[in-house]
Short mmCIF file of C-alpha atoms in Angstrom, two decimals:
data_model
loop_
_atom_site.label_atom_id
_atom_site.label_comp_id
_atom_site.label_asym_id
_atom_site.label_seq_id
_atom_site.Cartn_x
_atom_site.Cartn_y
_atom_site.Cartn_z
CA MET A 2 4.96 -42.93 -9.06
CA LYS A 3 8.00 -45.54 -10.23
CA ALA A 4 7.60 -48.74 -12.69
CA LEU A 5 8.94 -51.64 -13.82
CA ILE A 6 9.42 -53.70 -17.54
CA SER A 7 11.08 -56.38 -16.81
CA GLY A 8 12.48 -59.31 -19.85
CA THR A 9 14.92 -61.49 -20.78
CA PHE A 10 15.17 -59.11 -23.67
CA ASP A 11 17.57 -61.89 -25.35
CA PRO A 12 17.06 -59.72 -27.63
CA VAL A 13 15.14 -56.08 -27.46
CA THR A 14 12.32 -56.46 -30.03
CA VAL A 15 10.36 -53.10 -31.72
CA GLY A 16 7.41 -54.67 -29.75
CA HIS A 17 9.47 -54.33 -26.29
CA LEU A 18 10.04 -50.72 -27.08
CA ASP A 19 6.83 -49.57 -28.49
CA VAL A 20 5.94 -50.82 -24.15
CA ILE A 21 9.33 -48.90 -22.78
CA ARG A 22 7.57 -45.75 -24.34
CA ARG A 23 3.98 -46.04 -23.66
CA ALA A 24 5.16 -46.43 -20.15
CA ALA A 25 7.15 -43.92 -19.98
CA ALA A 26 4.70 -41.73 -20.88
CA MET A 27 2.59 -42.96 -18.32
CA PHE A 28 4.92 -42.91 -15.20
CA ASP A 29 7.48 -40.92 -13.30
CA GLU A 30 9.72 -42.61 -14.02
CA VAL A 31 10.88 -46.53 -15.69
CA TYR A 32 12.69 -49.58 -14.90
CA ALA A 33 13.51 -51.11 -17.84
CA VAL A 34 15.19 -54.11 -16.22
CA VAL A 35 16.87 -56.67 -17.55
CA PHE A 36 16.67 -59.86 -15.89
CA ASN A 37 18.06 -63.26 -16.16
CA ASN A 38 15.75 -66.15 -16.54
CA THR A 39 16.65 -69.68 -15.36
CA GLU A 40 14.01 -71.27 -17.03
CA LYS A 41 15.47 -69.41 -19.91
CA ALA A 42 18.20 -70.11 -22.34
CA CYS A 43 19.73 -67.05 -23.92
CA LEU A 44 21.33 -66.07 -26.96
CA PHE A 45 22.99 -63.04 -26.09
CA ASP A 46 24.65 -62.79 -22.50
CA LEU A 47 23.36 -60.14 -19.78
CA ASP A 48 25.57 -57.16 -20.66
CA THR A 49 24.79 -57.75 -24.50
CA ARG A 50 21.32 -57.18 -23.60
CA ARG A 51 21.53 -54.78 -21.29
CA ALA A 52 23.42 -53.32 -24.19
CA MET A 53 20.85 -53.60 -26.84
CA LEU A 54 18.42 -51.69 -24.48
CA GLU A 55 20.34 -49.45 -23.57
CA ALA A 56 20.80 -48.14 -27.32
CA ALA A 57 16.79 -48.91 -28.23
CA CYS A 58 16.18 -46.33 -24.90
CA GLU A 59 18.53 -43.72 -25.69
CA GLY A 60 16.21 -40.66 -25.92
CA LEU A 61 14.17 -41.51 -23.64
CA ALA A 62 14.92 -39.50 -20.97
CA ASN A 63 12.90 -40.74 -17.59
CA VAL A 64 13.83 -45.25 -19.14
CA THR A 65 17.05 -46.10 -16.20
CA VAL A 66 18.32 -48.99 -17.89
CA ASP A 67 19.20 -51.72 -15.59
CA VAL A 68 20.33 -55.69 -15.05
CA CYS A 69 19.34 -58.03 -12.35
CA ASP A 70 20.36 -61.84 -11.87
CA GLY A 71 17.59 -61.66 -8.18
CA LEU A 72 14.03 -61.73 -7.99
CA LEU A 73 11.70 -59.26 -9.30
CA ALA A 74 9.72 -58.63 -6.12
CA ALA A 75 13.45 -57.61 -4.48
CA TYR A 76 14.07 -55.38 -7.39
CA THR A 77 11.23 -53.10 -6.51
CA GLU A 78 10.92 -53.12 -3.11
CA GLU A 79 15.13 -52.17 -3.31
CA HIS A 80 14.39 -49.07 -5.69
CA ASP A 81 10.66 -48.08 -3.99
CA ILE A 82 8.96 -49.33 -7.38
CA GLY A 83 4.97 -49.56 -7.23
CA VAL A 84 3.67 -50.95 -10.49
CA ILE A 85 5.28 -53.72 -12.79
CA VAL A 86 4.18 -53.46 -16.04
CA ARG A 87 4.11 -55.87 -18.88
CA GLY A 88 2.79 -56.03 -22.64
CA VAL A 89 0.68 -58.32 -23.68
CA ARG A 90 0.39 -59.60 -27.66
CA ASP A 91 -3.15 -61.71 -27.56
CA ALA A 92 -5.53 -63.45 -25.17
CA SER A 93 -3.18 -66.39 -25.12
CA ASP A 94 -1.05 -64.00 -22.30
CA VAL A 95 -3.75 -63.61 -19.97
CA PRO A 96 -3.39 -66.31 -17.72
CA TYR A 97 -0.09 -65.94 -17.85
CA GLU A 98 0.38 -62.94 -16.69
CA MET A 99 -2.07 -62.94 -14.77
CA MET A 100 -0.40 -65.69 -12.41
CA LEU A 101 2.58 -63.49 -12.68
CA SER A 102 0.59 -60.65 -11.27
CA THR A 103 -1.43 -63.24 -8.32
CA ILE A 104 2.72 -63.71 -7.32
CA ASN A 105 3.98 -60.42 -7.82
CA ARG A 106 1.05 -58.48 -5.86
CA GLY A 107 2.01 -61.16 -2.44
CA LEU A 108 5.72 -60.49 -2.64
CA ARG A 109 7.02 -57.88 -0.38
CA ASN A 110 6.68 -54.21 -1.37
CA HIS A 111 3.47 -55.79 -2.97
CA PRO A 112 3.19 -54.00 -6.36
CA ASP A 113 0.58 -53.89 -8.88
CA THR A 114 0.57 -55.30 -12.50
CA VAL A 115 -0.68 -52.52 -15.07
CA PHE A 116 -0.76 -54.49 -18.67
CA ILE A 117 -0.74 -52.37 -21.45
CA PRO A 118 -1.76 -54.20 -25.22
CA SER A 119 0.47 -54.88 -28.26
CA LYS A 120 -0.22 -52.70 -31.16
CA PRO A 121 -1.54 -55.07 -33.74
CA ALA A 122 1.53 -54.70 -35.97
CA TYR A 123 3.97 -55.66 -33.21
CA PHE A 124 1.56 -59.12 -32.65
CA HIS A 125 3.58 -61.70 -34.12
CA ILE A 126 7.05 -60.25 -33.24
CA SER A 127 8.98 -61.99 -29.85
CA SER A 128 12.20 -62.73 -29.32
CA SER A 129 12.14 -66.32 -30.55
CA TYR A 130 11.00 -64.60 -33.67
CA VAL A 131 13.93 -62.53 -34.30
CA ARG A 132 16.37 -64.95 -32.91
CA ASN A 133 14.67 -66.95 -36.15
CA MET A 134 15.43 -64.32 -38.34
CA LEU A 135 19.37 -63.48 -37.43
CA LYS A 136 19.44 -67.36 -37.84
CA TYR A 137 18.32 -67.13 -41.39
CA GLY A 138 20.03 -63.45 -42.24
CA GLU A 139 16.15 -61.88 -42.90
CA LYS A 140 16.15 -58.29 -42.26
CA LEU A 141 15.68 -56.78 -38.76
CA GLU A 142 14.77 -53.09 -39.25
CA GLU A 143 11.23 -53.32 -38.98
CA ILE A 144 11.58 -56.05 -35.93
CA VAL A 145 14.63 -54.83 -33.89
CA PRO A 146 15.25 -51.10 -32.66
CA GLU A 147 17.89 -49.43 -34.83
CA GLY A 148 20.13 -49.15 -31.61
CA ALA A 149 20.37 -53.15 -31.00
CA ILE A 150 20.42 -53.73 -34.80
CA GLU A 151 24.20 -52.41 -34.76
CA ILE A 152 25.46 -55.01 -31.42
CA LEU A 153 23.24 -57.62 -33.01
CA LYS A 154 26.05 -57.58 -36.02
CA GLY A 155 28.62 -56.70 -34.64
CA THR A 156 27.85 -59.91 -31.66
CA MET A 157 26.34 -61.67 -34.56
CA GLY A 158 29.48 -60.94 -37.12
CA LEU A 159 26.65 -59.30 -39.94
#
């Protein structure tokens, strides 16, 4: 069975990677897809976000990294993906994710949504948190996957 994990990954975090790894253990194929969210102003361009995600997912044989500038439902239909995987950090994420699940279930190939709860160590880690740490020159080693750190440093001139 194929599963999709979507996000802006601006930038990818250790929390994202944990969800991707856990999904890769559950599903035959996992597509980790960088989407352009028109409601978000991203710090990094699409190519840089893809490169960071590819570096983070290196070694995960059943994970394909891709980008999409269209609708998630169209992507799942085009790639015959039946499950969307969403990470949830805490209870405050659930209402929003449930709404998205309902919307996605009503579109195109009617993908189901599987929620993977965050490990407690990652509750506080979000892409916006990482961007703040970048802004103030803080260490990234515990919040950004190793391969992505090198790309961040190159992109940010650190």
